[in-house]
Amino acid sequence: FAKGCAPFGDDCFDAIRAAWHDAQAAVRFLRRYATTYKIDPDRIAIAGTSAGAITAYNVAYGSDEVGHSGNPGYSSKVRAAVSLSGAALLTSPQAGEPPTLDFHGTTDGLVPYQWSSNTIKDAKAVGLVAERTTWEGDGHVPYSKHRQQILDETTNFLWHTLYLRHAAA
């Protein structure tokens, strides 16, 4: 799996779709059991790295296609998504979808920087908030090198997009 899913074929697309739908089932689970777990169902975000980042984008930009995973009857929509070395694959941003924050290296050999650029461009074209931090010369998932920056920017992004100032204590 060191080469990721490339070259992209039907097996890869099936895996991306399955992960997307399973993550949506997890969002619906959180809504279903929000009272039990003391979760605010209006403040759910998703984040991921690499394949997880692709999944996060697909959940953010594809909440209407829910597949056959669990917890039907609850919304799959999230309030925000954060991606480290991901891009929207199998989905396209539409007006009204959640804001996203993307971190990406320009020499990423598994999820090319251009895919991230296309995702950001498409999101902005329909009026969405799509922020990105670019690391010149960095490759795929440079988390250790940029750990504190990722944590700080993600915290700030989620603070604003989830309206945490107004969250119950």
Short mmCIF file of N, CA and C in Angstrom, two decimals:
data_model
loop_
_atom_site.label_atom_id
_atom_site.label_comp_id
_atom_site.label_asym_id
_atom_site.label_seq_id
_atom_site.Cartn_x
_atom_site.Cartn_y
_atom_site.Cartn_z
N PHE A 1 0.82 -1.20 0.00
CA PHE A 1 0.00 0.00 0.00
C PHE A 1 0.86 1.25 0.00
N ALA A 2 2.19 1.09 -0.06
CA ALA A 2 3.10 2.23 -0.03
C ALA A 2 2.88 3.17 -1.21
N LYS A 3 2.35 2.66 -2.30
CA LYS A 3 2.10 3.48 -3.48
C LYS A 3 0.68 4.04 -3.46
N GLY A 4 -0.02 3.89 -2.35
CA GLY A 4 -1.39 4.39 -2.29
C GLY A 4 -2.29 3.57 -3.17
N CYS A 5 -3.23 4.22 -3.76
CA CYS A 5 -4.24 3.56 -4.56
C CYS A 5 -3.91 3.66 -6.05
N ALA A 6 -2.79 4.29 -6.38
CA ALA A 6 -2.44 4.50 -7.77
C ALA A 6 -1.88 3.21 -8.37
N PRO A 7 -2.16 2.92 -9.62
CA PRO A 7 -3.05 3.69 -10.48
C PRO A 7 -4.52 3.46 -10.08
N PHE A 8 -5.31 4.49 -10.26
CA PHE A 8 -6.70 4.42 -9.84
C PHE A 8 -7.51 3.53 -10.78
N GLY A 9 -8.12 2.53 -10.18
CA GLY A 9 -8.98 1.63 -10.91
C GLY A 9 -10.25 1.41 -10.12
N ASP A 10 -11.07 0.48 -10.59
CA ASP A 10 -12.35 0.22 -9.94
C ASP A 10 -12.20 -0.19 -8.48
N ASP A 11 -11.18 -1.02 -8.16
CA ASP A 11 -10.98 -1.44 -6.77
C ASP A 11 -10.71 -0.24 -5.87
N CYS A 12 -9.91 0.70 -6.36
CA CYS A 12 -9.58 1.89 -5.59
C CYS A 12 -10.83 2.75 -5.38
N PHE A 13 -11.58 2.97 -6.44
CA PHE A 13 -12.79 3.78 -6.33
C PHE A 13 -13.81 3.12 -5.40
N ASP A 14 -13.90 1.79 -5.45
CA ASP A 14 -14.80 1.08 -4.53
C ASP A 14 -14.37 1.28 -3.08
N ALA A 15 -13.07 1.25 -2.82
CA ALA A 15 -12.56 1.46 -1.46
C ALA A 15 -12.82 2.89 -0.99
N ILE A 16 -12.63 3.87 -1.88
CA ILE A 16 -12.90 5.27 -1.53
C ILE A 16 -14.38 5.44 -1.20
N ARG A 17 -15.24 4.87 -2.01
CA ARG A 17 -16.69 4.99 -1.79
C ARG A 17 -17.09 4.29 -0.48
N ALA A 18 -16.53 3.13 -0.20
CA ALA A 18 -16.86 2.40 1.03
C ALA A 18 -16.41 3.20 2.26
N ALA A 19 -15.22 3.77 2.22
CA ALA A 19 -14.74 4.58 3.35
C ALA A 19 -15.62 5.81 3.55
N TRP A 20 -15.99 6.45 2.47
CA TRP A 20 -16.86 7.63 2.50
C TRP A 20 -18.19 7.28 3.17
N HIS A 21 -18.81 6.20 2.72
CA HIS A 21 -20.12 5.82 3.27
C HIS A 21 -20.01 5.35 4.71
N ASP A 22 -18.94 4.67 5.06
CA ASP A 22 -18.75 4.25 6.46
C ASP A 22 -18.55 5.46 7.36
N ALA A 23 -17.80 6.46 6.89
CA ALA A 23 -17.61 7.67 7.69
C ALA A 23 -18.93 8.41 7.86
N GLN A 24 -19.76 8.41 6.83
CA GLN A 24 -21.08 9.02 6.96
C GLN A 24 -21.92 8.27 7.99
N ALA A 25 -21.81 6.95 8.01
CA ALA A 25 -22.54 6.16 9.02
C ALA A 25 -22.06 6.54 10.42
N ALA A 26 -20.76 6.83 10.56
CA ALA A 26 -20.23 7.25 11.86
C ALA A 26 -20.81 8.60 12.27
N VAL A 27 -20.93 9.52 11.32
CA VAL A 27 -21.55 10.82 11.61
C VAL A 27 -23.00 10.61 12.04
N ARG A 28 -23.71 9.76 11.34
CA ARG A 28 -25.11 9.48 11.71
C ARG A 28 -25.20 8.81 13.09
N PHE A 29 -24.23 7.94 13.40
CA PHE A 29 -24.17 7.32 14.73
C PHE A 29 -24.04 8.40 15.81
N LEU A 30 -23.16 9.36 15.57
CA LEU A 30 -22.98 10.44 16.55
C LEU A 30 -24.28 11.22 16.74
N ARG A 31 -25.00 11.46 15.67
CA ARG A 31 -26.28 12.16 15.80
C ARG A 31 -27.32 11.28 16.52
N ARG A 32 -27.35 10.02 16.17
CA ARG A 32 -28.32 9.10 16.78
C ARG A 32 -28.13 9.02 18.30
N TYR A 33 -26.88 8.99 18.73
CA TYR A 33 -26.58 8.82 20.15
C TYR A 33 -26.01 10.09 20.78
N ALA A 34 -26.37 11.23 20.23
CA ALA A 34 -25.84 12.50 20.72
C ALA A 34 -26.14 12.72 22.20
N THR A 35 -27.33 12.39 22.62
CA THR A 35 -27.68 12.57 24.04
C THR A 35 -26.87 11.63 24.91
N THR A 36 -26.76 10.39 24.52
CA THR A 36 -26.02 9.40 25.29
C THR A 36 -24.57 9.84 25.49
N TYR A 37 -23.93 10.33 24.42
CA TYR A 37 -22.51 10.68 24.49
C TYR A 37 -22.27 12.17 24.72
N LYS A 38 -23.35 12.91 24.97
CA LYS A 38 -23.27 14.35 25.24
C LYS A 38 -22.54 15.09 24.12
N ILE A 39 -23.01 14.84 22.90
CA ILE A 39 -22.45 15.45 21.69
C ILE A 39 -23.45 16.46 21.17
N ASP A 40 -22.95 17.61 20.75
CA ASP A 40 -23.80 18.60 20.09
C ASP A 40 -23.91 18.18 18.62
N PRO A 41 -25.06 17.72 18.19
CA PRO A 41 -25.19 17.21 16.81
C PRO A 41 -25.04 18.30 15.74
N ASP A 42 -25.04 19.56 16.16
CA ASP A 42 -24.84 20.65 15.21
C ASP A 42 -23.38 21.08 15.11
N ARG A 43 -22.51 20.39 15.84
CA ARG A 43 -21.09 20.75 15.83
C ARG A 43 -20.22 19.53 15.56
N ILE A 44 -20.47 18.88 14.46
CA ILE A 44 -19.69 17.71 14.07
C ILE A 44 -18.79 18.09 12.89
N ALA A 45 -17.51 17.82 13.03
CA ALA A 45 -16.54 18.05 11.96
C ALA A 45 -15.85 16.71 11.67
N ILE A 46 -15.17 16.66 10.54
CA ILE A 46 -14.43 15.45 10.16
C ILE A 46 -13.04 15.87 9.71
N ALA A 47 -12.06 15.04 10.01
CA ALA A 47 -10.69 15.32 9.60
C ALA A 47 -10.01 14.01 9.25
N GLY A 48 -9.00 14.09 8.41
CA GLY A 48 -8.26 12.89 8.06
C GLY A 48 -6.95 13.21 7.38
N THR A 49 -6.14 12.17 7.28
CA THR A 49 -4.84 12.24 6.66
C THR A 49 -4.78 11.25 5.51
N SER A 50 -4.30 11.66 4.35
CA SER A 50 -4.13 10.81 3.18
C SER A 50 -5.49 10.23 2.76
N ALA A 51 -5.66 8.92 2.82
CA ALA A 51 -6.95 8.33 2.45
C ALA A 51 -8.06 8.86 3.36
N GLY A 52 -7.73 9.09 4.63
CA GLY A 52 -8.71 9.67 5.55
C GLY A 52 -9.07 11.10 5.17
N ALA A 53 -8.12 11.83 4.58
CA ALA A 53 -8.39 13.19 4.12
C ALA A 53 -9.29 13.17 2.89
N ILE A 54 -9.09 12.21 2.02
CA ILE A 54 -10.00 12.04 0.87
C ILE A 54 -11.39 11.72 1.40
N THR A 55 -11.47 10.85 2.40
CA THR A 55 -12.76 10.52 3.01
C THR A 55 -13.40 11.76 3.62
N ALA A 56 -12.62 12.58 4.33
CA ALA A 56 -13.16 13.79 4.94
C ALA A 56 -13.75 14.72 3.88
N TYR A 57 -13.04 14.91 2.78
CA TYR A 57 -13.57 15.74 1.70
C TYR A 57 -14.85 15.14 1.13
N ASN A 58 -14.86 13.84 0.91
CA ASN A 58 -16.05 13.23 0.34
C ASN A 58 -17.26 13.33 1.26
N VAL A 59 -17.05 13.21 2.56
CA VAL A 59 -18.15 13.40 3.51
C VAL A 59 -18.64 14.86 3.45
N ALA A 60 -17.70 15.80 3.41
CA ALA A 60 -18.07 17.21 3.37
C ALA A 60 -18.82 17.56 2.09
N TYR A 61 -18.37 17.03 0.96
CA TYR A 61 -18.92 17.43 -0.33
C TYR A 61 -19.89 16.41 -0.93
N GLY A 62 -20.21 15.35 -0.20
CA GLY A 62 -21.08 14.33 -0.77
C GLY A 62 -22.08 13.78 0.23
N SER A 63 -22.63 14.64 1.07
CA SER A 63 -23.53 14.15 2.13
C SER A 63 -24.84 13.59 1.60
N ASP A 64 -25.20 13.92 0.37
CA ASP A 64 -26.46 13.42 -0.18
C ASP A 64 -26.40 11.98 -0.66
N GLU A 65 -25.20 11.49 -0.98
CA GLU A 65 -25.04 10.09 -1.38
C GLU A 65 -24.61 9.30 -0.14
N VAL A 66 -25.55 8.60 0.48
CA VAL A 66 -25.26 7.98 1.77
C VAL A 66 -24.93 6.50 1.71
N GLY A 67 -25.11 5.86 0.60
CA GLY A 67 -24.80 4.44 0.50
C GLY A 67 -25.70 3.59 1.37
N HIS A 68 -25.17 2.45 1.82
CA HIS A 68 -25.97 1.48 2.57
C HIS A 68 -25.39 1.20 3.95
N SER A 69 -24.53 2.08 4.44
CA SER A 69 -23.96 1.89 5.76
C SER A 69 -25.01 2.20 6.82
N GLY A 70 -24.67 2.05 8.08
CA GLY A 70 -25.63 2.08 9.17
C GLY A 70 -26.21 3.43 9.54
N ASN A 71 -27.14 3.37 10.48
CA ASN A 71 -27.79 4.52 11.09
C ASN A 71 -28.60 5.36 10.11
N PRO A 72 -29.48 4.74 9.33
CA PRO A 72 -30.31 5.52 8.42
C PRO A 72 -31.26 6.43 9.20
N GLY A 73 -31.70 7.48 8.54
CA GLY A 73 -32.66 8.38 9.15
C GLY A 73 -32.04 9.58 9.85
N TYR A 74 -30.72 9.65 9.89
CA TYR A 74 -30.02 10.78 10.48
C TYR A 74 -29.16 11.44 9.41
N SER A 75 -28.90 12.72 9.58
CA SER A 75 -28.11 13.47 8.61
C SER A 75 -26.64 13.06 8.62
N SER A 76 -26.04 13.03 7.43
CA SER A 76 -24.61 12.77 7.27
C SER A 76 -23.80 14.05 7.15
N LYS A 77 -24.47 15.19 7.24
CA LYS A 77 -23.79 16.47 7.03
C LYS A 77 -22.87 16.80 8.21
N VAL A 78 -21.73 17.39 7.88
CA VAL A 78 -20.79 17.87 8.88
C VAL A 78 -20.71 19.39 8.79
N ARG A 79 -20.20 20.02 9.83
CA ARG A 79 -20.10 21.47 9.87
C ARG A 79 -18.79 21.96 9.26
N ALA A 80 -17.75 21.08 9.23
CA ALA A 80 -16.44 21.47 8.70
C ALA A 80 -15.63 20.21 8.41
N ALA A 81 -14.60 20.37 7.57
CA ALA A 81 -13.69 19.25 7.27
C ALA A 81 -12.26 19.76 7.21
N VAL A 82 -11.34 18.92 7.69
CA VAL A 82 -9.90 19.23 7.66
C VAL A 82 -9.19 18.09 6.95
N SER A 83 -8.29 18.44 6.05
CA SER A 83 -7.59 17.47 5.22
C SER A 83 -6.08 17.69 5.30
N LEU A 84 -5.34 16.62 5.56
CA LEU A 84 -3.88 16.65 5.46
C LEU A 84 -3.49 15.71 4.33
N SER A 85 -3.07 16.27 3.22
CA SER A 85 -2.65 15.51 2.03
C SER A 85 -3.81 14.75 1.41
N GLY A 86 -4.93 15.45 1.21
CA GLY A 86 -6.10 14.84 0.57
C GLY A 86 -6.64 15.71 -0.55
N ALA A 87 -7.73 15.26 -1.13
CA ALA A 87 -8.43 15.98 -2.19
C ALA A 87 -9.81 15.36 -2.32
N ALA A 88 -10.72 16.10 -2.95
CA ALA A 88 -12.06 15.56 -3.19
C ALA A 88 -11.99 14.64 -4.41
N LEU A 89 -12.24 13.36 -4.19
CA LEU A 89 -12.31 12.37 -5.28
C LEU A 89 -13.68 11.73 -5.20
N LEU A 90 -14.34 11.62 -6.29
CA LEU A 90 -15.70 11.08 -6.43
C LEU A 90 -16.78 12.08 -6.04
N THR A 91 -16.42 13.24 -5.52
CA THR A 91 -17.39 14.27 -5.19
C THR A 91 -16.93 15.61 -5.74
N SER A 92 -17.87 16.53 -5.84
CA SER A 92 -17.56 17.90 -6.26
C SER A 92 -18.25 18.86 -5.31
N PRO A 93 -17.57 19.92 -4.90
CA PRO A 93 -18.20 20.86 -3.99
C PRO A 93 -19.41 21.53 -4.62
N GLN A 94 -20.44 21.71 -3.80
CA GLN A 94 -21.66 22.39 -4.22
C GLN A 94 -21.93 23.54 -3.25
N ALA A 95 -22.62 24.56 -3.70
CA ALA A 95 -22.97 25.69 -2.84
C ALA A 95 -23.66 25.18 -1.58
N GLY A 96 -23.34 25.81 -0.47
CA GLY A 96 -23.98 25.46 0.79
C GLY A 96 -23.28 24.38 1.59
N GLU A 97 -22.21 23.81 1.05
CA GLU A 97 -21.50 22.76 1.78
C GLU A 97 -20.50 23.38 2.75
N PRO A 98 -19.97 22.57 3.67
CA PRO A 98 -19.18 23.12 4.77
C PRO A 98 -17.81 23.66 4.36
N PRO A 99 -17.27 24.54 5.20
CA PRO A 99 -15.91 25.03 4.97
C PRO A 99 -14.89 23.91 5.16
N THR A 100 -13.77 24.05 4.47
CA THR A 100 -12.70 23.06 4.56
C THR A 100 -11.37 23.75 4.80
N LEU A 101 -10.47 23.01 5.44
CA LEU A 101 -9.10 23.45 5.66
C LEU A 101 -8.20 22.33 5.14
N ASP A 102 -7.27 22.69 4.27
CA ASP A 102 -6.41 21.70 3.63
C ASP A 102 -4.95 22.04 3.93
N PHE A 103 -4.17 21.02 4.22
CA PHE A 103 -2.72 21.14 4.37
C PHE A 103 -2.10 20.24 3.30
N HIS A 104 -1.14 20.77 2.54
CA HIS A 104 -0.60 19.97 1.45
C HIS A 104 0.82 20.39 1.09
N GLY A 105 1.67 19.41 0.81
CA GLY A 105 3.01 19.65 0.30
C GLY A 105 3.00 19.69 -1.22
N THR A 106 3.84 20.52 -1.80
CA THR A 106 3.84 20.69 -3.25
C THR A 106 4.45 19.52 -4.01
N THR A 107 5.19 18.64 -3.31
CA THR A 107 5.81 17.50 -4.01
C THR A 107 5.19 16.18 -3.55
N ASP A 108 3.94 16.22 -3.15
CA ASP A 108 3.22 15.01 -2.73
C ASP A 108 3.11 14.06 -3.91
N GLY A 109 3.67 12.87 -3.78
CA GLY A 109 3.65 11.90 -4.85
C GLY A 109 2.48 10.94 -4.81
N LEU A 110 1.71 10.93 -3.72
CA LEU A 110 0.56 10.01 -3.62
C LEU A 110 -0.76 10.70 -3.92
N VAL A 111 -0.96 11.86 -3.33
CA VAL A 111 -2.14 12.68 -3.62
C VAL A 111 -1.58 14.00 -4.14
N PRO A 112 -1.43 14.11 -5.44
CA PRO A 112 -0.73 15.27 -6.02
C PRO A 112 -1.31 16.62 -5.58
N TYR A 113 -0.43 17.57 -5.41
CA TYR A 113 -0.81 18.92 -5.03
C TYR A 113 -1.86 19.49 -5.98
N GLN A 114 -1.77 19.14 -7.26
CA GLN A 114 -2.73 19.66 -8.24
C GLN A 114 -4.15 19.20 -7.91
N TRP A 115 -4.31 17.99 -7.38
CA TRP A 115 -5.65 17.52 -6.99
C TRP A 115 -6.21 18.40 -5.89
N SER A 116 -5.36 18.76 -4.94
CA SER A 116 -5.77 19.68 -3.88
C SER A 116 -6.13 21.04 -4.47
N SER A 117 -5.31 21.52 -5.40
CA SER A 117 -5.59 22.81 -6.05
C SER A 117 -6.92 22.79 -6.77
N ASN A 118 -7.20 21.70 -7.46
CA ASN A 118 -8.49 21.57 -8.16
C ASN A 118 -9.65 21.59 -7.18
N THR A 119 -9.50 20.90 -6.05
CA THR A 119 -10.55 20.86 -5.04
C THR A 119 -10.81 22.26 -4.49
N ILE A 120 -9.75 22.98 -4.15
CA ILE A 120 -9.88 24.33 -3.61
C ILE A 120 -10.52 25.25 -4.64
N LYS A 121 -10.05 25.18 -5.88
CA LYS A 121 -10.58 26.03 -6.95
C LYS A 121 -12.07 25.76 -7.15
N ASP A 122 -12.47 24.49 -7.20
CA ASP A 122 -13.87 24.14 -7.41
C ASP A 122 -14.74 24.61 -6.24
N ALA A 123 -14.22 24.51 -5.03
CA ALA A 123 -14.98 24.96 -3.85
C ALA A 123 -15.18 26.47 -3.88
N LYS A 124 -14.13 27.19 -4.16
CA LYS A 124 -14.24 28.65 -4.20
C LYS A 124 -15.14 29.11 -5.34
N ALA A 125 -15.15 28.35 -6.44
CA ALA A 125 -15.98 28.72 -7.59
C ALA A 125 -17.48 28.69 -7.25
N VAL A 126 -17.87 27.90 -6.26
CA VAL A 126 -19.28 27.86 -5.85
C VAL A 126 -19.51 28.62 -4.54
N GLY A 127 -18.53 29.43 -4.15
CA GLY A 127 -18.69 30.31 -3.01
C GLY A 127 -18.41 29.72 -1.65
N LEU A 128 -17.71 28.60 -1.59
CA LEU A 128 -17.41 27.96 -0.31
C LEU A 128 -16.13 28.51 0.30
N VAL A 129 -16.02 28.41 1.61
CA VAL A 129 -14.77 28.69 2.30
C VAL A 129 -13.89 27.46 2.13
N ALA A 130 -12.73 27.65 1.53
CA ALA A 130 -11.77 26.57 1.30
C ALA A 130 -10.38 27.14 1.52
N GLU A 131 -9.84 26.88 2.70
CA GLU A 131 -8.54 27.41 3.08
C GLU A 131 -7.47 26.34 2.88
N ARG A 132 -6.26 26.80 2.59
CA ARG A 132 -5.17 25.82 2.43
C ARG A 132 -3.86 26.41 2.93
N THR A 133 -3.09 25.56 3.56
CA THR A 133 -1.71 25.85 3.92
C THR A 133 -0.84 24.98 3.03
N THR A 134 0.07 25.62 2.30
CA THR A 134 0.95 24.93 1.37
C THR A 134 2.36 24.90 1.92
N TRP A 135 3.00 23.74 1.79
CA TRP A 135 4.40 23.61 2.19
C TRP A 135 5.23 23.31 0.95
N GLU A 136 5.98 24.30 0.51
CA GLU A 136 6.84 24.16 -0.67
C GLU A 136 7.88 23.06 -0.45
N GLY A 137 7.95 22.13 -1.40
CA GLY A 137 8.96 21.08 -1.38
C GLY A 137 8.66 19.90 -0.47
N ASP A 138 7.57 19.96 0.27
CA ASP A 138 7.23 18.83 1.15
C ASP A 138 6.38 17.82 0.41
N GLY A 139 6.52 16.57 0.83
CA GLY A 139 5.79 15.48 0.20
C GLY A 139 4.50 15.12 0.93
N HIS A 140 4.23 13.83 0.94
CA HIS A 140 2.97 13.31 1.46
C HIS A 140 2.99 13.24 3.00
N VAL A 141 2.00 13.84 3.62
CA VAL A 141 1.77 13.82 5.07
C VAL A 141 3.03 14.20 5.87
N PRO A 142 3.47 15.43 5.76
CA PRO A 142 4.62 15.87 6.56
C PRO A 142 4.19 16.31 7.96
N TYR A 143 3.50 15.44 8.66
CA TYR A 143 2.91 15.79 9.95
C TYR A 143 3.97 16.15 11.00
N SER A 144 4.96 15.31 11.16
CA SER A 144 5.96 15.55 12.20
C SER A 144 6.64 16.91 12.03
N LYS A 145 6.95 17.25 10.81
CA LYS A 145 7.64 18.50 10.52
C LYS A 145 6.78 19.72 10.84
N HIS A 146 5.45 19.59 10.67
CA HIS A 146 4.55 20.74 10.81
C HIS A 146 3.50 20.54 11.90
N ARG A 147 3.77 19.65 12.82
CA ARG A 147 2.78 19.26 13.83
C ARG A 147 2.13 20.45 14.54
N GLN A 148 2.91 21.34 15.10
CA GLN A 148 2.34 22.44 15.88
C GLN A 148 1.53 23.38 14.99
N GLN A 149 2.01 23.65 13.80
CA GLN A 149 1.26 24.51 12.87
C GLN A 149 -0.09 23.87 12.52
N ILE A 150 -0.09 22.57 12.25
CA ILE A 150 -1.33 21.87 11.93
C ILE A 150 -2.30 21.95 13.11
N LEU A 151 -1.80 21.69 14.31
CA LEU A 151 -2.67 21.73 15.49
C LEU A 151 -3.22 23.14 15.72
N ASP A 152 -2.36 24.15 15.61
CA ASP A 152 -2.81 25.52 15.85
C ASP A 152 -3.83 25.98 14.81
N GLU A 153 -3.54 25.75 13.53
CA GLU A 153 -4.45 26.21 12.48
C GLU A 153 -5.76 25.42 12.51
N THR A 154 -5.69 24.13 12.80
CA THR A 154 -6.91 23.33 12.89
C THR A 154 -7.77 23.79 14.06
N THR A 155 -7.13 24.05 15.20
CA THR A 155 -7.87 24.54 16.37
C THR A 155 -8.58 25.85 16.04
N ASN A 156 -7.88 26.79 15.43
CA ASN A 156 -8.48 28.08 15.08
C ASN A 156 -9.61 27.91 14.07
N PHE A 157 -9.39 27.09 13.07
CA PHE A 157 -10.41 26.85 12.04
C PHE A 157 -11.67 26.26 12.65
N LEU A 158 -11.51 25.24 13.48
CA LEU A 158 -12.68 24.59 14.08
C LEU A 158 -13.35 25.50 15.12
N TRP A 159 -12.59 26.30 15.83
CA TRP A 159 -13.16 27.25 16.78
C TRP A 159 -14.18 28.14 16.07
N HIS A 160 -13.79 28.63 14.89
CA HIS A 160 -14.67 29.54 14.14
C HIS A 160 -15.79 28.81 13.40
N THR A 161 -15.45 27.73 12.72
CA THR A 161 -16.47 27.06 11.89
C THR A 161 -17.51 26.30 12.71
N LEU A 162 -17.14 25.86 13.91
CA LEU A 162 -18.09 25.16 14.78
C LEU A 162 -18.75 26.12 15.79
N TYR A 163 -18.42 27.39 15.68
CA TYR A 163 -18.99 28.40 16.59
C TYR A 163 -18.82 27.98 18.05
N LEU A 164 -17.60 27.60 18.41
CA LEU A 164 -17.35 27.05 19.73
C LEU A 164 -17.44 28.10 20.85
N ARG A 165 -17.35 29.36 20.51
CA ARG A 165 -17.53 30.38 21.52
C ARG A 165 -18.93 30.28 22.13
N HIS A 166 -19.88 29.80 21.34
CA HIS A 166 -21.27 29.71 21.78
C HIS A 166 -21.66 28.28 22.18
N ALA A 167 -20.70 27.40 22.29
CA ALA A 167 -21.00 26.02 22.65
C ALA A 167 -21.30 25.90 24.15
N ALA A 168 -22.15 24.94 24.48
CA ALA A 168 -22.44 24.67 25.90
C ALA A 168 -21.19 24.16 26.57
N ALA A 169 -21.00 24.53 27.81
CA ALA A 169 -19.81 24.10 28.54
C ALA A 169 -19.87 22.64 28.91
#
